[in-house]
């Protein structure tokens, strides 16, 4: 049996557009002789649709569209399509997370998701009722066990701790499934790809059945989906793999598939770069923009952000804005200019001193007798935010925010200032990784994209004379290590200190993290690349008091 | 049997502080001869603790604190205390939502929540494993059925559609419970109080047992809890009611309780006013501030926000800032000044023209040949945001945002401009209700707090000459009606149009709502007063396309 994995990039809510993507894939599957085509999870509405699912009209419309799609595909192989289904019972949550078989012009059998992820960025218990019972699709002499995304993520032999009490795959096998098909929408994070491949391979081996897994690709708000649909034979050997971060129609032959080579460059630097390029390009495009604006400080964060933008939407579509102040060094201006030349993006220079003077003299009577402090630094950042947003408004270009994860973690950034923008491109990338990606870029591109001075000078916000980041923060390698332990591994202060870190530093860093919740609450969406990002998967109270 | 309802105002995360509140309440209960004291749900950690629950160290610490509390209360009546409990199983979610009995210096039996709300602002499936099985506390000859919050909200005879498949209260009754005790943390919304009282009364009547319900009060981020703990006799007659929006230790006698009078003024105006005053005061205090800053435009929104702030933290603690531009009318300045005089708050005047000139001339080369548009309006709003945040930073005072629900719905507001601030006080109050509350305030306070001109003049953002809100928006009564139908009642365009509204207006309003998700994503937390507020309970995609 040949199965076609339709690795598409749906636009959330765009039922007709997504139906076209599915139809195109199904026709290609037909041309290639597939016996069945399979979309990703909830492909018709795009994952994740969030509270669009609370609109009964939207869900009803998706069934009209899928019925029309079935008619359009009457001459194609059967297609399993993911979409939300109203729960007909008078008790329970309003929907099922469903896949329907489109076959011979009709909507055929339905298959419903059993395990509903409700952690990190996922909220499926908010919308969906879990379904219990094995769901087999009999087709071409095979008994295909149909599962949806999380259904494959609860194997007792693979995970130390399981979030659910039953294993839908075990149940499918007990009901006689001789292959497992999985419709997924599994967001990217660094290293997750390997975990996925290991888990699915071990599942095939354990049950001695082929496993077929279809993932969407593309950026949807803060999430990037990496594609890389997979198929394994009954030995757990990979026999097909979809493109990473791109569209694909992957044909796999369950009986006659041959082993394929391992994936290519999956270094963290390469993976994050590609995810951010895809996520940025899709956000710009899916929000209806074609141009972007980036403030260029001459520092590493704005340099990497601009490089990502130039790669994602083309250098012609990116405007770099230099906004020097009296505290800006000559080097910063030169570095920003050189970066723009290397990337091939246009620049504009808007000095902020006149606005600084106007605002400071307006405030002078109110500030009389009070010393200069961080207030005056924030004023500068907010003038820059105002100028950038004015360019964004006037030109209809999306402003990209340049803050990294380290500074957003500890609040070393100005709300309504450098935090302004529609998308925070590197918000989930720690500062040390920002440097690693920039160096990797220079090494692999055959030309230096990021100026050497930007890579080697001491990081500085340049908001007062001779300022450097390390006046306020621990060295970035120490800071990032503490942050990674605390944020991603949930380590409390005691444990981090016990691992040899300076107690005062650890407590100060964790206090800064807590005290900047109010900033993150108003931050732009940031592209998620680690296992725990700020944003939709980070839900902390603001008005709270914690023992340190 | 006498039960004491400990209606406290916990600070999220403040284990020691919350333990003190519980201890004080338990001692008062002891003095009044109670046989049992009951806290609200998760009282030791404060509701809702959100992702603090993902910290194992935090949960472990809460058990140390509750053990110490048990020892402290050795001479007091037994106390039921709510806190999170680790799930010892190797499958399922990490915690239970639990109540423990503190008795004779020890931690006694545990009672776990069965129904876990995962909708609107609630995410309990993210943290908690549901518990199945009736949990009876035998005490003083009674069999008390212990339930937690949502457990009482699934009665098949009360609700048309039920979210859960079983009814824990039915199960408690079948297991011989002769009274129902409920630990709750039930946030305020307009009209919810009446629904709660009806539901609990009907439950008592149906099962012929007394029902006792303890609610927390106070503001925690976007949620306000109104207290009003309740007790009913076996006829469903209310026999005790805690203060609304305040602290209380309510003693109810299950056998000898006498009927009490209905609640007092529960008009929407009064209810919202009291909720916003409590929510604002608590947010300021719980975030560690004592002062607040409000921009005063002379309009109704900033007038009501300032009045709320003055009531919440005292007029001496509120600074009103006038920021006139060349487009400000004389009337606006006079109205803002008069408001400040009536409220007794200090003012500061910071004209924005110098900063406007500086920013506009900085941008002039970049804007050459392009007509003036909304960009220049946003520049003004962002200068004001910069000035207000500078005052906030320099003085350590919290900036309060003044936008109402109508304008936030349709995006008639400037990101990083008038949307700046730590708390959006009236963000869930529609414009028409802002007027109603202001008039109610003037009528009930024995003095006009809001100037008459502010109530009667045409609303205007004053960002260009002779501008009024109705240049861009439908009349507010029409707009608010459409928004209420769409946002709170989930009506799609078709249905609203079928009810007699102008089709173009409806489609335009719904389009504006969709297109302003990116603004709301970066909005300050807003105090929730309706059944569906923007904020933690509103989870819409940004990069999405919807058919209109």
PDB file of N, CA, C and O in Angstrom, chain B residues 252-287:
ATOM      1  N   UNK B 252     -22.138  29.913  60.146  1.00  0.00           N
ATOM      2  CA  UNK B 252     -23.486  29.445  59.816  1.00  0.00           C
ATOM      3  C   UNK B 252     -23.790  28.193  60.623  1.00  0.00           C
ATOM      4  O   UNK B 252     -22.930  27.361  60.849  1.00  0.00           O
ATOM      5  N   UNK B 253     -25.015  28.122  61.047  1.00  0.00           N
ATOM      6  CA  UNK B 253     -25.439  27.008  61.898  1.00  0.00           C
ATOM      7  C   UNK B 253     -26.317  26.090  61.041  1.00  0.00           C
ATOM      8  O   UNK B 253     -27.413  26.476  60.633  1.00  0.00           O
ATOM      9  N   UNK B 254     -25.824  24.905  60.738  1.00  0.00           N
ATOM     10  CA  UNK B 254     -26.527  24.035  59.782  1.00  0.00           C
ATOM     11  C   UNK B 254     -27.905  23.625  60.283  1.00  0.00           C
ATOM     12  O   UNK B 254     -28.809  23.380  59.497  1.00  0.00           O
ATOM     13  N   UNK B 255     -28.063  23.506  61.588  1.00  0.00           N
ATOM     14  CA  UNK B 255     -29.354  23.033  62.120  1.00  0.00           C
ATOM     15  C   UNK B 255     -30.299  24.171  62.479  1.00  0.00           C
ATOM     16  O   UNK B 255     -31.508  24.040  62.381  1.00  0.00           O
ATOM     17  N   UNK B 256     -29.726  25.311  62.902  1.00  0.00           N
ATOM     18  CA  UNK B 256     -30.588  26.364  63.461  1.00  0.00           C
ATOM     19  C   UNK B 256     -30.457  27.687  62.725  1.00  0.00           C
ATOM     20  O   UNK B 256     -30.698  28.737  63.292  1.00  0.00           O
ATOM     21  N   UNK B 257     -30.059  27.646  61.466  1.00  0.00           N
ATOM     22  CA  UNK B 257     -29.889  28.907  60.725  1.00  0.00           C
ATOM     23  C   UNK B 257     -31.239  29.513  60.383  1.00  0.00           C
ATOM     24  O   UNK B 257     -32.172  28.792  60.031  1.00  0.00           O
ATOM     25  N   UNK B 258     -31.331  30.829  60.486  1.00  0.00           N
ATOM     26  CA  UNK B 258     -32.570  31.521  60.125  1.00  0.00           C
ATOM     27  C   UNK B 258     -32.396  32.187  58.769  1.00  0.00           C
ATOM     28  O   UNK B 258     -31.289  32.573  58.402  1.00  0.00           O
ATOM     29  N   UNK B 259     -33.496  32.306  58.058  1.00  0.00           N
ATOM     30  CA  UNK B 259     -33.440  32.930  56.725  1.00  0.00           C
ATOM     31  C   UNK B 259     -32.911  34.356  56.830  1.00  0.00           C
ATOM     32  O   UNK B 259     -33.194  35.062  57.792  1.00  0.00           O
ATOM     33  N   UNK B 260     -32.114  34.757  55.853  1.00  0.00           N
ATOM     34  CA  UNK B 260     -31.593  36.113  55.821  1.00  0.00           C
ATOM     35  C   UNK B 260     -32.230  36.885  54.664  1.00  0.00           C
ATOM     36  O   UNK B 260     -32.815  36.285  53.755  1.00  0.00           O
ATOM     37  N   UNK B 261     -32.071  38.207  54.692  1.00  0.00           N
ATOM     38  CA  UNK B 261     -32.654  39.062  53.654  1.00  0.00           C
ATOM     39  C   UNK B 261     -31.872  38.907  52.352  1.00  0.00           C
ATOM     40  O   UNK B 261     -30.715  38.503  52.361  1.00  0.00           O
ATOM     41  N   UNK B 262     -32.498  39.231  51.215  1.00  0.00           N
ATOM     42  CA  UNK B 262     -31.765  39.208  49.943  1.00  0.00           C
ATOM     43  C   UNK B 262     -30.630  40.235  49.957  1.00  0.00           C
ATOM     44  O   UNK B 262     -30.606  41.122  50.812  1.00  0.00           O
ATOM     45  N   UNK B 263     -29.717  40.086  49.004  1.00  0.00           N
ATOM     46  CA  UNK B 263     -28.583  41.012  48.897  1.00  0.00           C
ATOM     47  C   UNK B 263     -29.071  42.425  48.568  1.00  0.00           C
ATOM     48  O   UNK B 263     -30.187  42.596  48.084  1.00  0.00           O
ATOM     49  N   UNK B 264     -28.242  43.445  48.834  1.00  0.00           N
ATOM     50  CA  UNK B 264     -28.607  44.849  48.610  1.00  0.00           C
ATOM     51  C   UNK B 264     -28.510  45.263  47.156  1.00  0.00           C
ATOM     52  O   UNK B 264     -28.944  44.527  46.268  1.00  0.00           O
ATOM     53  N   UNK B 265     -27.945  46.436  46.910  1.00  0.00           N
ATOM     54  CA  UNK B 265     -27.859  46.990  45.549  1.00  0.00           C
ATOM     55  C   UNK B 265     -26.955  46.122  44.690  1.00  0.00           C
ATOM     56  O   UNK B 265     -25.755  46.089  44.886  1.00  0.00           O
ATOM     57  N   UNK B 266     -27.549  45.385  43.778  1.00  0.00           N
ATOM     58  CA  UNK B 266     -26.729  44.613  42.853  1.00  0.00           C
ATOM     59  C   UNK B 266     -26.988  45.076  41.419  1.00  0.00           C
ATOM     60  O   UNK B 266     -26.959  44.297  40.486  1.00  0.00           O
ATOM     61  N   UNK B 267     -27.214  46.390  41.260  1.00  0.00           N
ATOM     62  CA  UNK B 267     -27.304  46.950  39.908  1.00  0.00           C
ATOM     63  C   UNK B 267     -25.966  46.752  39.219  1.00  0.00           C
ATOM     64  O   UNK B 267     -24.922  46.663  39.871  1.00  0.00           O
ATOM     65  N   UNK B 268     -25.988  46.649  37.904  1.00  0.00           N
ATOM     66  CA  UNK B 268     -24.749  46.454  37.151  1.00  0.00           C
ATOM     67  C   UNK B 268     -23.762  47.573  37.454  1.00  0.00           C
ATOM     68  O   UNK B 268     -22.559  47.336  37.625  1.00  0.00           O
ATOM     69  N   UNK B 269     -24.250  48.816  37.549  1.00  0.00           N
ATOM     70  CA  UNK B 269     -23.358  49.952  37.799  1.00  0.00           C
ATOM     71  C   UNK B 269     -22.636  49.790  39.131  1.00  0.00           C
ATOM     72  O   UNK B 269     -21.410  49.956  39.222  1.00  0.00           O
ATOM     73  N   UNK B 270     -23.401  49.485  40.165  1.00  0.00           N
ATOM     74  CA  UNK B 270     -22.817  49.334  41.493  1.00  0.00           C
ATOM     75  C   UNK B 270     -21.843  48.159  41.537  1.00  0.00           C
ATOM     76  O   UNK B 270     -20.740  48.255  42.089  1.00  0.00           O
ATOM     77  N   UNK B 271     -22.246  47.048  40.953  1.00  0.00           N
ATOM     78  CA  UNK B 271     -21.416  45.853  40.962  1.00  0.00           C
ATOM     79  C   UNK B 271     -20.079  46.101  40.259  1.00  0.00           C
ATOM     80  O   UNK B 271     -19.017  45.750  40.766  1.00  0.00           O
ATOM     81  N   UNK B 272     -20.133  46.691  39.064  1.00  0.00           N
ATOM     82  CA  UNK B 272     -18.898  46.904  38.305  1.00  0.00           C
ATOM     83  C   UNK B 272     -17.998  47.904  39.041  1.00  0.00           C
ATOM     84  O   UNK B 272     -16.794  47.709  39.166  1.00  0.00           O
ATOM     85  N   UNK B 273     -18.605  48.977  39.520  1.00  0.00           N
ATOM     86  CA  UNK B 273     -17.816  49.975  40.267  1.00  0.00           C
ATOM     87  C   UNK B 273     -17.055  49.313  41.424  1.00  0.00           C
ATOM     88  O   UNK B 273     -15.850  49.493  41.567  1.00  0.00           O
ATOM     89  N   UNK B 274     -17.760  48.537  42.219  1.00  0.00           N
ATOM     90  CA  UNK B 274     -17.118  47.939  43.397  1.00  0.00           C
ATOM     91  C   UNK B 274     -16.040  46.938  42.978  1.00  0.00           C
ATOM     92  O   UNK B 274     -14.979  46.848  43.600  1.00  0.00           O
ATOM     93  N   UNK B 275     -16.313  46.175  41.922  1.00  0.00           N
ATOM     94  CA  UNK B 275     -15.319  45.208  41.441  1.00  0.00           C
ATOM     95  C   UNK B 275     -14.055  45.918  40.957  1.00  0.00           C
ATOM     96  O   UNK B 275     -12.932  45.510  41.252  1.00  0.00           O
ATOM     97  N   UNK B 276     -14.242  47.028  40.236  1.00  0.00           N
ATOM     98  CA  UNK B 276     -13.079  47.734  39.688  1.00  0.00           C
ATOM     99  C   UNK B 276     -12.288  48.439  40.787  1.00  0.00           C
ATOM    100  O   UNK B 276     -11.055  48.493  40.735  1.00  0.00           O
ATOM    101  N   UNK B 277     -12.987  48.954  41.771  1.00  0.00           N
ATOM    102  CA  UNK B 277     -12.280  49.594  42.887  1.00  0.00           C
ATOM    103  C   UNK B 277     -11.437  48.543  43.626  1.00  0.00           C
ATOM    104  O   UNK B 277     -10.250  48.757  43.897  1.00  0.00           O
ATOM    105  N   UNK B 278     -12.038  47.398  43.907  1.00  0.00           N
ATOM    106  CA  UNK B 278     -11.283  46.339  44.600  1.00  0.00           C
ATOM    107  C   UNK B 278     -10.140  45.831  43.732  1.00  0.00           C
ATOM    108  O   UNK B 278      -9.001  45.671  44.196  1.00  0.00           O
ATOM    109  N   UNK B 279     -10.443  45.570  42.464  1.00  0.00           N
ATOM    110  CA  UNK B 279      -9.425  45.010  41.568  1.00  0.00           C
ATOM    111  C   UNK B 279      -8.254  45.954  41.376  1.00  0.00           C
ATOM    112  O   UNK B 279      -7.088  45.529  41.336  1.00  0.00           O
ATOM    113  N   UNK B 280      -8.540  47.243  41.268  1.00  0.00           N
ATOM    114  CA  UNK B 280      -7.473  48.234  41.077  1.00  0.00           C
ATOM    115  C   UNK B 280      -6.639  48.380  42.346  1.00  0.00           C
ATOM    116  O   UNK B 280      -5.405  48.367  42.300  1.00  0.00           O
ATOM    117  N   UNK B 281      -7.311  48.511  43.477  1.00  0.00           N
ATOM    118  CA  UNK B 281      -6.578  48.659  44.745  1.00  0.00           C
ATOM    119  C   UNK B 281      -5.678  47.468  45.000  1.00  0.00           C
ATOM    120  O   UNK B 281      -4.500  47.614  45.377  1.00  0.00           O
ATOM    121  N   UNK B 282      -6.214  46.263  44.764  1.00  0.00           N
ATOM    122  CA  UNK B 282      -5.413  45.067  45.017  1.00  0.00           C
ATOM    123  C   UNK B 282      -4.260  44.934  44.035  1.00  0.00           C
ATOM    124  O   UNK B 282      -3.169  44.517  44.406  1.00  0.00           O
ATOM    125  N   UNK B 283      -4.489  45.288  42.773  1.00  0.00           N
ATOM    126  CA  UNK B 283      -3.407  45.167  41.801  1.00  0.00           C
ATOM    127  C   UNK B 283      -2.262  46.109  42.175  1.00  0.00           C
ATOM    128  O   UNK B 283      -1.092  45.727  42.167  1.00  0.00           O
ATOM    129  N   UNK B 284      -2.606  47.351  42.515  1.00  0.00           N
ATOM    130  CA  UNK B 284      -1.582  48.323  42.916  1.00  0.00           C
ATOM    131  C   UNK B 284      -0.807  47.791  44.125  1.00  0.00           C
ATOM    132  O   UNK B 284       0.419  47.705  44.119  1.00  0.00           O
ATOM    133  N   UNK B 285      -1.529  47.378  45.151  1.00  0.00           N
ATOM    134  CA  UNK B 285      -0.915  46.942  46.403  1.00  0.00           C
ATOM    135  C   UNK B 285      -0.138  45.634  46.209  1.00  0.00           C
ATOM    136  O   UNK B 285       1.007  45.499  46.646  1.00  0.00           O
ATOM    137  N   UNK B 286      -0.746  44.663  45.516  1.00  0.00           N
ATOM    138  CA  UNK B 286      -0.112  43.354  45.388  1.00  0.00           C
ATOM    139  C   UNK B 286       1.102  43.392  44.463  1.00  0.00           C
ATOM    140  O   UNK B 286       1.943  42.498  44.507  1.00  0.00           O
ATOM    141  N   UNK B 287       1.168  44.397  43.604  1.00  0.00           N
ATOM    142  CA  UNK B 287       2.367  44.563  42.775  1.00  0.00           C
ATOM    143  C   UNK B 287       3.424  45.400  43.491  1.00  0.00           C
ATOM    144  O   UNK B 287       4.484  45.676  42.919  1.00  0.00           O
TER     145      UNK B 287
END
